[in-house]
Short mmCIF file of C-alpha atoms and ligand atoms in Angstrom, two decimals:
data_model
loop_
_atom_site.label_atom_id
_atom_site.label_comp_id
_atom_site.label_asym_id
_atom_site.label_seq_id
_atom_site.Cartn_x
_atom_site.Cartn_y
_atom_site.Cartn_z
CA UNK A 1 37.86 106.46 43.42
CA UNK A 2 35.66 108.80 45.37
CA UNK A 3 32.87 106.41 45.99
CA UNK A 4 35.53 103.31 46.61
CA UNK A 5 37.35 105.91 49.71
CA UNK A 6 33.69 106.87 50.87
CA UNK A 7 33.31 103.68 51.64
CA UNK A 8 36.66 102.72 52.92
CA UNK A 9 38.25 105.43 54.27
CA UNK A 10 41.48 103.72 55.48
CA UNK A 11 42.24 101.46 52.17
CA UNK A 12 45.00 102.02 50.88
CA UNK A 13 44.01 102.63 47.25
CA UNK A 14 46.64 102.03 44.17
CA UNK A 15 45.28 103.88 40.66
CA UNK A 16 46.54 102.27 37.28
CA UNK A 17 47.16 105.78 35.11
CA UNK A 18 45.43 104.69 31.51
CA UNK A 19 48.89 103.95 29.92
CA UNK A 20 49.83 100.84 28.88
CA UNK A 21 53.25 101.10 29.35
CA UNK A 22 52.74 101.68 33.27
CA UNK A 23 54.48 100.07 36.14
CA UNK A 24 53.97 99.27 39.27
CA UNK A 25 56.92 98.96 42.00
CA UNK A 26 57.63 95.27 43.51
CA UNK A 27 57.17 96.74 46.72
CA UNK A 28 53.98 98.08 45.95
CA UNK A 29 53.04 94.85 44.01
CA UNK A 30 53.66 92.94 46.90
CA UNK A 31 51.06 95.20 49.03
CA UNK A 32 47.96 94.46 46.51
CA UNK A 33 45.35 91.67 47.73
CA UNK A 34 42.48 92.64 45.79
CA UNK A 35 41.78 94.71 42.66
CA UNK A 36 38.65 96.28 40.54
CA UNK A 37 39.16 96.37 36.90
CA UNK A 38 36.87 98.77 36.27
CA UNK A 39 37.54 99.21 32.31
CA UNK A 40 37.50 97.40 29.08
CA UNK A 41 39.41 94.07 28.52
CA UNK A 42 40.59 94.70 24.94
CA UNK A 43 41.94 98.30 24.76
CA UNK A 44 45.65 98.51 25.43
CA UNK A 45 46.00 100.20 28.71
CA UNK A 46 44.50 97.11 30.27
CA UNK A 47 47.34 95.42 29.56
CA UNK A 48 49.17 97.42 32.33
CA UNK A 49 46.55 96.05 34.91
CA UNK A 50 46.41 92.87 33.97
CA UNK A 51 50.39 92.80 34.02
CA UNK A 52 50.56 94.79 37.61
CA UNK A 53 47.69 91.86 38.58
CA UNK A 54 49.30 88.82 37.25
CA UNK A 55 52.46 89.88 38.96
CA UNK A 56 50.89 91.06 42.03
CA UNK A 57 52.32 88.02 44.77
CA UNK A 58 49.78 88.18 47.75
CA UNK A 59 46.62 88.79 45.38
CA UNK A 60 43.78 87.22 46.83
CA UNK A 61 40.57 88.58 44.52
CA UNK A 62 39.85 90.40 41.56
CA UNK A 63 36.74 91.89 40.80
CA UNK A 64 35.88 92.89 37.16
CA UNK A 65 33.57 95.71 35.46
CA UNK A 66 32.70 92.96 32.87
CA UNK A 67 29.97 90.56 32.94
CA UNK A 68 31.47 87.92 30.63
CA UNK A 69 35.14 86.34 31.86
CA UNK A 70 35.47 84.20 28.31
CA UNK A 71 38.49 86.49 27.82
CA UNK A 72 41.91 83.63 28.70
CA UNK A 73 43.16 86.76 30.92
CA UNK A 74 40.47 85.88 33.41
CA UNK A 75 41.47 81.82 33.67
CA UNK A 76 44.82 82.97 34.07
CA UNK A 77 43.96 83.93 38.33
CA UNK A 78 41.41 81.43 38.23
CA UNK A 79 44.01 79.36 37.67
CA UNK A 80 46.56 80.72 40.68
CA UNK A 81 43.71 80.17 42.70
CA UNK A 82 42.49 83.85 42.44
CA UNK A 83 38.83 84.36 43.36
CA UNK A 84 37.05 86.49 40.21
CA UNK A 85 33.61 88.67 40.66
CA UNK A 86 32.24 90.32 38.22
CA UNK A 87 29.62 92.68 37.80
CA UNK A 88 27.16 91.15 35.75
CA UNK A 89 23.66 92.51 35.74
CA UNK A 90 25.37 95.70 36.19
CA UNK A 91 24.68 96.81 31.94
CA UNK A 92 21.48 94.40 31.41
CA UNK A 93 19.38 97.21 31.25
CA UNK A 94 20.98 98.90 28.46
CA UNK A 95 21.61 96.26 26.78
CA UNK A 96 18.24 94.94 26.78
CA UNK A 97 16.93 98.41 25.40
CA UNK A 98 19.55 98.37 22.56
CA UNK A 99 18.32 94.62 21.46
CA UNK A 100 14.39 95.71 22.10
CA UNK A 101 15.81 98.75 19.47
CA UNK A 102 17.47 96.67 16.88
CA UNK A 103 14.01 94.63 17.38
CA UNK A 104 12.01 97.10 16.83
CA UNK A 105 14.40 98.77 13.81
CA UNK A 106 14.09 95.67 11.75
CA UNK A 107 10.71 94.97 12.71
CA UNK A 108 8.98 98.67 11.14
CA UNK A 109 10.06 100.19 8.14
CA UNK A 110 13.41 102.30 9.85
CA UNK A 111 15.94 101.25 7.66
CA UNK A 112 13.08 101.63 4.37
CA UNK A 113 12.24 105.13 5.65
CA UNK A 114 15.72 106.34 6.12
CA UNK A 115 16.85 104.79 2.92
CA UNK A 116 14.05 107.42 1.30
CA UNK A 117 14.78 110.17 4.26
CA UNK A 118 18.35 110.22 2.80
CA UNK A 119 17.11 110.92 -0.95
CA UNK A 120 14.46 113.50 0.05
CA UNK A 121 11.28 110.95 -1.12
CA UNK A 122 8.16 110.34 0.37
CA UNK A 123 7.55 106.94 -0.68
CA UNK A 124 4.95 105.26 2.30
CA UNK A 125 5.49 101.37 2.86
CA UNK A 126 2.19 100.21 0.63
CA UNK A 127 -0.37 98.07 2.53
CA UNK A 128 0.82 94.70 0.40
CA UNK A 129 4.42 95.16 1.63
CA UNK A 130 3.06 96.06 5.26
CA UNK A 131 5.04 94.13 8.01
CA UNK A 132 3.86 91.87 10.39
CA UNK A 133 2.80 92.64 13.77
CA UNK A 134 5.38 91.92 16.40
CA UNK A 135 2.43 90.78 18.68
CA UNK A 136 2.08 87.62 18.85
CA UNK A 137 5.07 86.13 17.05
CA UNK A 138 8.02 83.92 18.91
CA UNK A 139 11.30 84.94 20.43
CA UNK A 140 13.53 82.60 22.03
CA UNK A 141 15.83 83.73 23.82
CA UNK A 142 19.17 81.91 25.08
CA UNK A 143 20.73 82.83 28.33
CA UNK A 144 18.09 83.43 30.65
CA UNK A 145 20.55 85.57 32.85
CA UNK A 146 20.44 89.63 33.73
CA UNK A 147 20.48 90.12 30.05
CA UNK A 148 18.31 87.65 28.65
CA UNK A 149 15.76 87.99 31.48
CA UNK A 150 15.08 91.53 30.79
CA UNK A 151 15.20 91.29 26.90
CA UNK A 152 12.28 88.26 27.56
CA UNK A 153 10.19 90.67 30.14
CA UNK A 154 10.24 93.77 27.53
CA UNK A 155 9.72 91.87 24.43
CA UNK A 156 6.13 90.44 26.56
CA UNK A 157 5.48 94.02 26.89
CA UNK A 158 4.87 94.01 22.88
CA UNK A 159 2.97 90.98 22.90
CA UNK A 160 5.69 88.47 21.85
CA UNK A 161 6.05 84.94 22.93
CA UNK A 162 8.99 84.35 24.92
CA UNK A 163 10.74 81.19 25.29
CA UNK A 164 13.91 80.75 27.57
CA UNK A 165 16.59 78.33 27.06
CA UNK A 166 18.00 77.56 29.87
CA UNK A 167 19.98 74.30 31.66
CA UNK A 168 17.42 74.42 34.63
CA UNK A 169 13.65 73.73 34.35
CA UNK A 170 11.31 77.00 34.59
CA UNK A 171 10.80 79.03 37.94
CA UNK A 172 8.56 80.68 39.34
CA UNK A 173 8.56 84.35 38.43
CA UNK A 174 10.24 83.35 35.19
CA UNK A 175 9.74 86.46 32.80
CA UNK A 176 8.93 83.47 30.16
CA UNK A 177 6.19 81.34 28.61
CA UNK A 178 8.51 78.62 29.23
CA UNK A 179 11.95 77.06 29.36
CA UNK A 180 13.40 74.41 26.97
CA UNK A 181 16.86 72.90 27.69
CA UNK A 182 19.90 73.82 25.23
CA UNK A 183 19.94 70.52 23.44
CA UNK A 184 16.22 71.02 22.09
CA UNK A 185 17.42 74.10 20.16
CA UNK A 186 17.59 72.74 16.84
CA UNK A 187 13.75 71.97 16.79
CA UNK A 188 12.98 75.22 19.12
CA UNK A 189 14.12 76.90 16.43
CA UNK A 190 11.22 76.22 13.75
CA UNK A 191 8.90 77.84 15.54
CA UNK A 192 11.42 80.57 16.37
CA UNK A 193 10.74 84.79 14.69
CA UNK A 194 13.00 86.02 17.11
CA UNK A 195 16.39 84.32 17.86
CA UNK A 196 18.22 86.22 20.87
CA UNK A 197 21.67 85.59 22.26
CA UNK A 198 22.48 86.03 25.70
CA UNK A 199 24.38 83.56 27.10
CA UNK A 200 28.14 83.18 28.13
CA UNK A 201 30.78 82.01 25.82
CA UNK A 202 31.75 78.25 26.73
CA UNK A 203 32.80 74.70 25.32
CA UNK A 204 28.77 74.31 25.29
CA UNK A 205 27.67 77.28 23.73
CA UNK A 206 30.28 77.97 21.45
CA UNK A 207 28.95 77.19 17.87
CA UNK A 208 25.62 76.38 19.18
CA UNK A 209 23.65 78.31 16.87
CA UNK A 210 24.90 76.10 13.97
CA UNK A 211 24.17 76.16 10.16
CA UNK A 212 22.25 73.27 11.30
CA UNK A 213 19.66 75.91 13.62
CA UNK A 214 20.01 78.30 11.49
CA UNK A 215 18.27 76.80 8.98
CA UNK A 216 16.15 75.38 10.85
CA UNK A 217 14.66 78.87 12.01
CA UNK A 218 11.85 79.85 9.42
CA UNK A 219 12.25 82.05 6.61
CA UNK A 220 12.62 85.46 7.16
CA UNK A 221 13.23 85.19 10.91
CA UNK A 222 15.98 87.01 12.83
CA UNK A 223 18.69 86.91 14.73
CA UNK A 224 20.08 89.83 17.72
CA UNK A 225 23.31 88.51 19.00
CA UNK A 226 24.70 90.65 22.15
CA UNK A 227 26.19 87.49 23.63
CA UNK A 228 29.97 86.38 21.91
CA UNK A 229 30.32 86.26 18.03
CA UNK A 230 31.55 82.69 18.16
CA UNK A 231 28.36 81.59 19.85
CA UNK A 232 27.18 81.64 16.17
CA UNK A 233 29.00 79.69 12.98
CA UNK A 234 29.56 83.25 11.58
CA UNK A 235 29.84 81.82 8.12
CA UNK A 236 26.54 79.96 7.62
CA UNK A 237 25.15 83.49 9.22
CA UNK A 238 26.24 85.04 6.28
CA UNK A 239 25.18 82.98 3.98
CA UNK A 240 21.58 82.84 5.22
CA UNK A 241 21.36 86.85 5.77
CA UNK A 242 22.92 87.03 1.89
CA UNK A 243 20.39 84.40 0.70
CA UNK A 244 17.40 86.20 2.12
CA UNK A 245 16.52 83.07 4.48
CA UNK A 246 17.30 84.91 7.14
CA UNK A 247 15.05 88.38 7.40
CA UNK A 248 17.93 90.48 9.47
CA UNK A 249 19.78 90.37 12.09
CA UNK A 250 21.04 92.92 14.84
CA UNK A 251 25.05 92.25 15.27
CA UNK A 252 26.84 93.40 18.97
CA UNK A 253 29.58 90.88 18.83
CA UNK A 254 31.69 89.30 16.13
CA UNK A 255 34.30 86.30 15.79
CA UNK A 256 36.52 88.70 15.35
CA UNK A 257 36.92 91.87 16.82
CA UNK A 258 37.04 94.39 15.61
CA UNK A 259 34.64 93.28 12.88
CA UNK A 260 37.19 93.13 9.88
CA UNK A 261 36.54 95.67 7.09
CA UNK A 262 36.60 93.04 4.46
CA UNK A 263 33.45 91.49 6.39
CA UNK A 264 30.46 91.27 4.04
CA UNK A 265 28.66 91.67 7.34
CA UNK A 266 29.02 95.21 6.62
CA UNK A 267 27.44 95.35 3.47
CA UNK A 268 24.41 93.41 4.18
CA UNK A 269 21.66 96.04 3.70
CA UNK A 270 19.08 93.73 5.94
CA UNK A 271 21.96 93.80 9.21
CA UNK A 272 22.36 96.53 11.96
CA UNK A 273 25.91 96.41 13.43
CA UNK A 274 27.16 97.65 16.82
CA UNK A 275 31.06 97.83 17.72
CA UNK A 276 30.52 95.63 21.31
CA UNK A 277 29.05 98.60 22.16
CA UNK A 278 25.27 97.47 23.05
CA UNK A 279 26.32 98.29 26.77
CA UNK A 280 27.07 102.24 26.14
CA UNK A 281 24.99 104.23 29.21
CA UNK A 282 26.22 106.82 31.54
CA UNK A 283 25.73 105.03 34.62
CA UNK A 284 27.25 101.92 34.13
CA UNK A 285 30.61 102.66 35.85
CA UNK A 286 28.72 103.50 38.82
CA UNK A 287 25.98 100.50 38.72
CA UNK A 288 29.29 98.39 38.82
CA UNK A 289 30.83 99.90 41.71
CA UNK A 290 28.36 100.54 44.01
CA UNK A 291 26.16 97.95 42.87
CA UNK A 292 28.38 94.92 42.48
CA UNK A 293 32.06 95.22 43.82
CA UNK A 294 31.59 97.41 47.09
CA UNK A 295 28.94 95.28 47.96
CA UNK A 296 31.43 92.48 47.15
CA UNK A 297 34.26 94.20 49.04
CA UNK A 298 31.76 94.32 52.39
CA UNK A 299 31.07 90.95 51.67
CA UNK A 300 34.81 89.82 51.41
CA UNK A 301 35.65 91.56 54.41
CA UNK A 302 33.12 89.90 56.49
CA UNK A 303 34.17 86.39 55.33
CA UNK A 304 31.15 86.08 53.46
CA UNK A 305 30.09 84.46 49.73
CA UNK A 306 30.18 86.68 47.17
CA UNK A 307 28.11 87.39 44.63
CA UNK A 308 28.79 86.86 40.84
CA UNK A 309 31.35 84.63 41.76
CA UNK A 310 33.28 82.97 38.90
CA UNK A 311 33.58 79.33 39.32
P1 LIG B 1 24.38 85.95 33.46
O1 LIG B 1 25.42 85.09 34.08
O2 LIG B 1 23.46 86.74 34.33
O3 LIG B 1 23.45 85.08 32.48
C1 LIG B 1 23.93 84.09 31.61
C2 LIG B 1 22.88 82.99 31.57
O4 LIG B 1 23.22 82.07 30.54
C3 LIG B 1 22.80 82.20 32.88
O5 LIG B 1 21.46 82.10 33.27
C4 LIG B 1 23.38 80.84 32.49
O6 LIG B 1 22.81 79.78 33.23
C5 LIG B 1 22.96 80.77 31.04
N1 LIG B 1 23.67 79.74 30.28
C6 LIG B 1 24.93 79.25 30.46
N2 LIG B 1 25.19 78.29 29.56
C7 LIG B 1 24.07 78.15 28.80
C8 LIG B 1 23.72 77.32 27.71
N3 LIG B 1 24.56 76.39 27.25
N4 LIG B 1 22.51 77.46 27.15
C9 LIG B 1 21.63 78.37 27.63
N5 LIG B 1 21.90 79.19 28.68
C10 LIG B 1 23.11 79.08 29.24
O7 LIG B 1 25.16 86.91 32.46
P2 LIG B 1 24.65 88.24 31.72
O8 LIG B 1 25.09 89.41 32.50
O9 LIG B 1 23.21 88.11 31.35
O10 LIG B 1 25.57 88.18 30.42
C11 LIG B 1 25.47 87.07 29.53
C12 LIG B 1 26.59 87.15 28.52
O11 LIG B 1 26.38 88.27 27.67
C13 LIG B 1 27.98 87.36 29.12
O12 LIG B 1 28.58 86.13 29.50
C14 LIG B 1 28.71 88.02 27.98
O13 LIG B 1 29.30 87.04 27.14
C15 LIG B 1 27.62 88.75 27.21
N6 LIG B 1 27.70 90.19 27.45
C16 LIG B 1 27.88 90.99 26.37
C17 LIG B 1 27.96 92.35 26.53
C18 LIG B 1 28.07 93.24 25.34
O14 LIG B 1 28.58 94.35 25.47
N7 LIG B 1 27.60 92.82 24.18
C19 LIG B 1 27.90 92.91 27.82
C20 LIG B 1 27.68 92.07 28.91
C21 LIG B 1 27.59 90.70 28.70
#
């Protein structure tokens, strides 16, 4: 609120109170032309925005905290011809750290060391069982966006080889080896240690990591998914972590959410699971608002494009 009136001292600013049950008067409805989620789609006291939103009359644009809009709340204003921001790029750095961390977790001997930290033993990994350098093996990662891009240019920094999947061919200043389209995926994957997931959540990508690719990746590689859960056939992942194809695998986002308790995702001693929660930093709030929607509020003002723009 503070930075949002800094900005714009004359707004006239409406606050949703964190209470699902919340209310907002027709008359003040009717007064709304543009609104900033600034929270989390799935908890329940965004169900009082989105039902002050939906009902607002005169609402012209909604910006969103979010950097994925898969959610069907967002189609419903795309739909009543509602333009929709959001503030992706805002959490990529985070998130990039947190997969670079599951990385490096299943990569050394973490989960080996705590497993004898919590029964008191000193019990070194022996030089036969010694993992393999990260330098020089292959990540791929899909979704060459704010997330994936920074994932790709810290992963170089340990010596892996990154390859981007993208729709468009490779660019210049490209933090990537090179770019293969989405439909080469399936042979990509052979020669694929490191499978990343970064992209959005749509009729193309959902299911796209397949039992087909998954099987197709070689033994022991591994998967970090901080995309959507359904990006990946969820039960063939399973499968291939329980069957020790699969080496490990660092889990953000599930099919469902939250991740049942009857999952035998959570028993899988070789997979590292995060509730959605890959994002978690203190600044993020602020990245998103001064970074992304009062930029986007100057720009809306002045008649111009905006960035992040849904279409
Ligand atoms: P972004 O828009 O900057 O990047 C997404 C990239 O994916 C774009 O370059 C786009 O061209 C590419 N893409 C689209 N379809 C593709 C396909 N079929 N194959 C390969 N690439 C494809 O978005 P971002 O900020 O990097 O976020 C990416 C996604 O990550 C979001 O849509 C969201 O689903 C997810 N996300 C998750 C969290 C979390 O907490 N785990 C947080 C933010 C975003």
């Amino acid at each position: 609120r503070q930075a949002i009136e800094a900005a714009w001292p004359g707004l006239e600013l409406v606050m949703l109170p964190d209470d699902p049950a919340a209310r907002l008067p027709a008359e003040v409805l009717e007064r709304i032309d543009f609104a900033y989620f600034s929270g989390d789609v799935y908890p329940e006291y965004s169900r009082s925005f989105f039902a002050a939103t939906q009902g607002a009359p005169n609402l012209r644009w909604l910006h969103t905290f979010n950097a994925g809009v898969d959610n069907p709340v967002f189609r419903r204003f795309l739909d009543r011809g509602v333009v929709l921001s959001t503030s992706s790029g805002s959490t990529a750095q985070p998130i990039a750290q947190t997969v670079i961390g599951g990385m490096l977790i299943l990569a050394r001997p973490f989960l080996r060391w705590a497993d004898a930290q919590r029964r008191r033993a000193w019990e070194p990994v022996p030089a036969s069982e010694a993992p393999a350098d990260l330098a020089g093996q292959r990540m791929t990662v899909v979704g060459l966006g704010a997330i994936g891009s920074e994932v790709a240019r810290l992963a170089r920094a340990f010596g892996l080889e990154v390859t981007g999947v993208r729709r468009s061919p490779r660019r210049e200043g490209d933090p990537v080896e090179r770019v293969v389209p989405p439909g080469e995926l399936p042979v990509l994957a052979r020669e694929t240690d490191w499978l990343v997931l970064a992209c959005p959540l749509t009729d193309e990508t959902r299911g796209l990591v397949s039992r087909e690719v998954l099987a197709a990746l070689p033994r022991g590689a591994y998967l970090l998914n901080v995309a959507r859960g359904e990006v990946v056939d969820e039960a063939a992942l399973i499968e291939a972590l329980a069957t020790g194809h699969l080496g490990g695998a660092y889990l953000d986002v599930f099919a469902t959410e939250p991740l049942p308790p009857d999952s035998p995702l959570w028993g899988l001693p070789n997979v590292i699971i995060s509730p959605h929660n890959s994002a978690v930093a203190a600044g993020n709030e602020r990245r998103a608002t001064e970074g992304y929607f009062l930029p986007n509020l100057a720009r809306m003002r002045a008649g111009e494009p905006l960035v992040n723009e849904v279409r």
